[in-house]
C-alpha atoms as one frame of an Amber mdcrd trajectory, in Angstrom:
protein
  99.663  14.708 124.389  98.152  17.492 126.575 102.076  18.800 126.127 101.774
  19.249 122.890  98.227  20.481 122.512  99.319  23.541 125.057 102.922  24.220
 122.827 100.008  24.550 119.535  97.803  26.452 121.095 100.814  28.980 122.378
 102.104  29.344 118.490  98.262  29.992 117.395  97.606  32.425 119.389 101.156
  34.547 118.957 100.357  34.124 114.927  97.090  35.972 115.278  98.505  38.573
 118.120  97.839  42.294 116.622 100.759  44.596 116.176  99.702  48.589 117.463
 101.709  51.071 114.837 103.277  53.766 116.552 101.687  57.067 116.327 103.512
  59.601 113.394 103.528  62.674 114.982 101.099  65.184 114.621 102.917  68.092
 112.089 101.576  71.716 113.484 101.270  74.898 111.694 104.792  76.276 111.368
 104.926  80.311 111.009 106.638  81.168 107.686 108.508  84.809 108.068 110.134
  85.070 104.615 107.096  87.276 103.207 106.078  89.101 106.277 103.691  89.225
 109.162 100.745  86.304 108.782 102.230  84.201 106.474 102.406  79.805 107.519
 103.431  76.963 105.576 100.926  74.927 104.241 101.033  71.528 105.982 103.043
  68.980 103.997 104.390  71.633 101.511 107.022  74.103 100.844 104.144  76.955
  99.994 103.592  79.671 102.344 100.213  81.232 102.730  98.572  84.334 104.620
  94.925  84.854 105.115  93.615  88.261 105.966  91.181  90.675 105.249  88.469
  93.589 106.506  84.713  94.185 107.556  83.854  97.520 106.819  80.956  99.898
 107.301  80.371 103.397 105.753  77.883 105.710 105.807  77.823 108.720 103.412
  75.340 111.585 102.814  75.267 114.722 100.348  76.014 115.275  96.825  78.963
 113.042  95.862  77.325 110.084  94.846  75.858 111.042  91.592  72.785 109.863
  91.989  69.521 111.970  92.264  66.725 111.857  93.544  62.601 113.361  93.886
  62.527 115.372  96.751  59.038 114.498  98.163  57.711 117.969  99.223  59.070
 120.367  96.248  58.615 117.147  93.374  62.314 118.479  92.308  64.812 116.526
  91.341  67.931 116.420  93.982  71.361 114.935  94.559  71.523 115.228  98.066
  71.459 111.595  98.455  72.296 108.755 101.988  73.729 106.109 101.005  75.316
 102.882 103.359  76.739 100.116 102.509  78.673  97.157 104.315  81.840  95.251
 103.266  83.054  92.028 103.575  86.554  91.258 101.752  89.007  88.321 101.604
  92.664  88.134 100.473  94.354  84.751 100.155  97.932  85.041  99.745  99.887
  81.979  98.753 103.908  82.234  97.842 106.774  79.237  97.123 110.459  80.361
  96.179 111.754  78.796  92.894 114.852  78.869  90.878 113.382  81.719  89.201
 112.242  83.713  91.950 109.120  83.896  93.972 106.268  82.034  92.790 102.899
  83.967  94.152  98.956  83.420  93.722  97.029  86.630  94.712  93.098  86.799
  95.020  91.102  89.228  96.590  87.079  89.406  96.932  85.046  91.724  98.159
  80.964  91.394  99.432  78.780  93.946  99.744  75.483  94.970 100.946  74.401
  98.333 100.084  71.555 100.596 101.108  70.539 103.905  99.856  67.268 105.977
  99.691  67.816 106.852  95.773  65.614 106.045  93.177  66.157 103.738  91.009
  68.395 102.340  93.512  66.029 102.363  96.499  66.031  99.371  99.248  68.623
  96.937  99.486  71.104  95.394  96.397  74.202  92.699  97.109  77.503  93.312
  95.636  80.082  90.842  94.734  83.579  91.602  92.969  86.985  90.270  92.230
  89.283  92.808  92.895  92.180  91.112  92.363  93.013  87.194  90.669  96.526
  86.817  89.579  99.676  85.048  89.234 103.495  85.698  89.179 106.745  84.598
  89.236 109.838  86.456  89.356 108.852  89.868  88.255 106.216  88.864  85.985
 102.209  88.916  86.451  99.498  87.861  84.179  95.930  88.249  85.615  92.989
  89.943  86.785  94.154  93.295  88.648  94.668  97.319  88.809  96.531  98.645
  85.447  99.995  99.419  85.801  99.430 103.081  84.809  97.615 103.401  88.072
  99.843 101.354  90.649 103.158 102.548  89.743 102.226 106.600  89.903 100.710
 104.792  93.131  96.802 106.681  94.381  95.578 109.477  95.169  96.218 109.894
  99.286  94.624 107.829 102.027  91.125 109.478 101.338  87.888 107.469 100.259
  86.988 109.337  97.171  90.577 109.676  96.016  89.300 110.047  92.246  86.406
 113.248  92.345  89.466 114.201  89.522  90.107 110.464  88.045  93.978 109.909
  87.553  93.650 106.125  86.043  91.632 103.334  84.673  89.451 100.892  86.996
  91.161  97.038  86.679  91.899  95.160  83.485  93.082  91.680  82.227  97.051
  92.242  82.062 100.340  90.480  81.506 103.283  92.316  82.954 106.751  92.293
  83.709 108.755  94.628  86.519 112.068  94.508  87.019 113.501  95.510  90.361
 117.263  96.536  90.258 117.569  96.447  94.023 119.202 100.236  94.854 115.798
 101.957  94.256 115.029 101.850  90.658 112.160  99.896  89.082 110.892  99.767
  85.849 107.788  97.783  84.584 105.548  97.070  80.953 102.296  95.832  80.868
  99.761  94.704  78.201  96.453  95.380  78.602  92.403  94.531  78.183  90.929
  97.368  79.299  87.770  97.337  80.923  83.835  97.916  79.801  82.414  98.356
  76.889  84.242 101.695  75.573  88.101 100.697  77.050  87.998  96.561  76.190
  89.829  96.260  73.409  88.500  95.567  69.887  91.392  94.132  68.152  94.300
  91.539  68.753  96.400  94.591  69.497  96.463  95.105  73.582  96.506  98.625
  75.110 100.045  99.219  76.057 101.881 100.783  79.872 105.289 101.402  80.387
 106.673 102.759  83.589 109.549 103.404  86.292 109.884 104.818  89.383 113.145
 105.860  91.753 112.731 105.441  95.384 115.017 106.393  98.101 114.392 107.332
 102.029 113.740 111.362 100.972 110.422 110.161  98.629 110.508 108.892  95.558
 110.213 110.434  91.267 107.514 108.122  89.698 106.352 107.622  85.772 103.889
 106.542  83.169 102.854 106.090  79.630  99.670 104.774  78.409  98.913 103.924
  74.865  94.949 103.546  74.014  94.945 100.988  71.237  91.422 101.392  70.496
  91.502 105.302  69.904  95.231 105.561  69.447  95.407 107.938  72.015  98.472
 108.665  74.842  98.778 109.886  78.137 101.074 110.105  81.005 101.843 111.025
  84.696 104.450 112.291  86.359 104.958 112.316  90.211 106.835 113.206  93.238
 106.704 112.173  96.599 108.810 113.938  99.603 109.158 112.503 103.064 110.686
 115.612 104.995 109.777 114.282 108.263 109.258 111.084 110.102 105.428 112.228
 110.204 104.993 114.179 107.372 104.610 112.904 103.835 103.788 115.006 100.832
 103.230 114.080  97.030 102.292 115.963  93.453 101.363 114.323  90.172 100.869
 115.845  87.186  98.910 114.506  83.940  98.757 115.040  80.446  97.002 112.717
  77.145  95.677 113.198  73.781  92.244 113.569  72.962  92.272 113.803  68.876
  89.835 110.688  68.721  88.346 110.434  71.806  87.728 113.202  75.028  88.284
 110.412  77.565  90.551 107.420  76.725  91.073 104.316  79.021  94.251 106.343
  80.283  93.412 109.563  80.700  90.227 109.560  82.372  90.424 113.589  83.486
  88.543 116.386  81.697  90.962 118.112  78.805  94.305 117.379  78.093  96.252
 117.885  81.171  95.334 117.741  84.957  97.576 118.163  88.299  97.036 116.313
  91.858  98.501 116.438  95.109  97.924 116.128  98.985  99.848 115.021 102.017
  99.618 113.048 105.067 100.687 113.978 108.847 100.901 111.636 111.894  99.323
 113.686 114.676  99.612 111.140 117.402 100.651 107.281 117.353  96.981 106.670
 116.588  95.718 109.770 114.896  96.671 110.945 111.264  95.428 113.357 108.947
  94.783 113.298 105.523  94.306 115.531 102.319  94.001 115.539  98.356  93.067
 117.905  95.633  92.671 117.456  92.542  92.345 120.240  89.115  92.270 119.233
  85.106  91.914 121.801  82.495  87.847 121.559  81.858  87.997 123.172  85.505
  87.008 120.125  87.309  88.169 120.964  91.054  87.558 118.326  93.935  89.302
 118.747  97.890  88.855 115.606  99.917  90.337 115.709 103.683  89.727 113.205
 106.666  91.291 112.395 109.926  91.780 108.542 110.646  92.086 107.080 114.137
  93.168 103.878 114.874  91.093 102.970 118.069  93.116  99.473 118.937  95.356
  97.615 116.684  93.414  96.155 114.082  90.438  98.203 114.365  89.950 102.653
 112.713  87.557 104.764 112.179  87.801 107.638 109.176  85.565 110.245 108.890
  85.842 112.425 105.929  84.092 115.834 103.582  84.188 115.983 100.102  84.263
 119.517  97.557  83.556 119.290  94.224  83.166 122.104  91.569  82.963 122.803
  87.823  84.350 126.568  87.704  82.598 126.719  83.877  79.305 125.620  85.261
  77.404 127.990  88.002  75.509 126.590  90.769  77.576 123.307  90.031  79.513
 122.526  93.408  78.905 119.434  95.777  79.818 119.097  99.270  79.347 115.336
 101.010  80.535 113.384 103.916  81.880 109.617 104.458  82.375 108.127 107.873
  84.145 104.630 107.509  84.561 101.690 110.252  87.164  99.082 109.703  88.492
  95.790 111.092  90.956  94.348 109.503  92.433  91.097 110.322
């Protein structure tokens, strides 16, 4: 009896005994180098994604900002202005190969707090943007970013106030295709919103960019047509960029659009018909370059903007720049001002 009460009590107790699952191993981020520097796979996924960004700080003072303001001891009105303001942005970056190319989500966002002295702007405001929200797959892009008739003539030089003589339209609602041929050539078409309340379009009928550009290791030949479907006005650029040295760079863009309904259509924001840009770029040291940009249109708006920008450590530059502008028809109309920029980008 006591035999068989000790065999039952055995069985019980190896019926209830509790199993321990082996661990699954932990799954770490893995670096993804198909799209560059900073990219990582997304844990549990195929999708790649980079994080990055910038805190920023400038400081700017004289007559650029086109603002005025009540000088205190004369009761005249004045531009010479100070103005600060700080900067916080974000970029997510997330990408996934498919059988029709690379599938990509782009979004960029930028925080500010600025801080200026000029009535009616005086004391502190906050900022916010979206600079950039938009997808694509292959060669095609439909969301929230720059207009094509500014990113394939490319900007104006690595200054801050690249557009004293505007060469393009701010960002816009657009779908677009580019298509890469792989020995150089691109060529790209866009439909577009607009922006504000004088570019958005009224109609169903979308502004309308087409585009190519050539690029080989001696510079690249770059072009653009813009059709204003509000106004039904044109423009275009044309531009050339030479790389004669492994420091030197040097580019000139020329523009010209239609003003029979309109002075200033969404793409051709410049003063008269035609206008003409260029500027350069020279590595002085392996952290020092120098940079320059002028800018001329034919209602004699002239604007020089030159700055030197030194990378202290990797990651980390400082820029300080002076601004000319002038309106040869107007007397007593030029502008001198200064920016001095601090950024860490990550």
């Amino acid at each position: 009896m006591s035999t068989f009460l000790a065999t039952s009590a055995s069985l019980s107790y190896a019926a209830d005994a509790i199993v321990v699952a082996e661990p699954e191993p932990a799954e770490y981020v893995r670096v993804c180098d198909a799209y560059g520097v900073g990219f990582f796979y997304i844990p549990g996924t195929e999708n790649c994604l980079r994080i990055s960004g910038f805190v920023q700080y400038d400081v700017a003072a004289g007559k650029l900002l086109g603002r005025t303001s009540l000088d205190k001891k004369t009761g005249l009105e004045t531009n010479d202005t100070y103005y600060s303001r700080a900067r916080f942005a974000l970029q997510v970056d997330a990408r996934s190969e498919t059988d029709l190319g690379t599938l990509r989500g782009y979004t960029e966002l930028w925080i500010d707090h600025r801080s200026t002295n000029v009535p009616p702007y005086s004391g502190n405001e906050q900022y916010y943007e979206m600079k950039h929200a938009f997808a694509e797959l292959g060669g095609f892009r439909a969301g929230y970013t720059h207009s094509l008739f500014k990113t394939i003539t490319l900007y104006g030089g690595r200054v801050i106030q690249e557009e004293l003589v505007s060469f393009g339209p701010k960002s816009t609602n657009l779908i677009s295709y580019t298509y890469n041929a792989g020995n150089g050539f691109t060529a790209a078409v866009a439909l577009e919103q607009g922006d504000g309340p004088v570019h958005t379009i009224d109609s169903y009928l979308p502004h309308m960019v087409a585009g190519a550009a050539f690029q080989q290791k001696w510079g690249s030949i770059r072009g653009v047509v813009g059709y204003d479907s509000n106004y039904e006005e044109w423009a275009g650029k044309i531009r050339v960029d030479l790389q004669p040295t492994d420091s030197i760079a040097l580019w000139a863009m020329v523009g010209y659009g239609t003003d029979d309904h309109i002075a200033n259509s969404v793409y051709k924001p410049w003063g008269g018909n035609w206008a003409a840009w260029g500027g350069g770029s020279a590595r002085l040291s392996s952290k020092l370059g120098a940079n320059i940009a002028l800018g001329y249109d034919e209602n004699e708006n002239f604007a020089l903007v030159a700055n030197v920008l030194y990378n202290v450590t990797p990651g980390f530059y400082i820029q300080p720049e002076i601004s000319y502008k002038d309106n040869f028809k107007t007397s007593n109309s030029d502008s001198m001002g200064g920016w001095l920029r601090f950024r860490r980008s990550f």
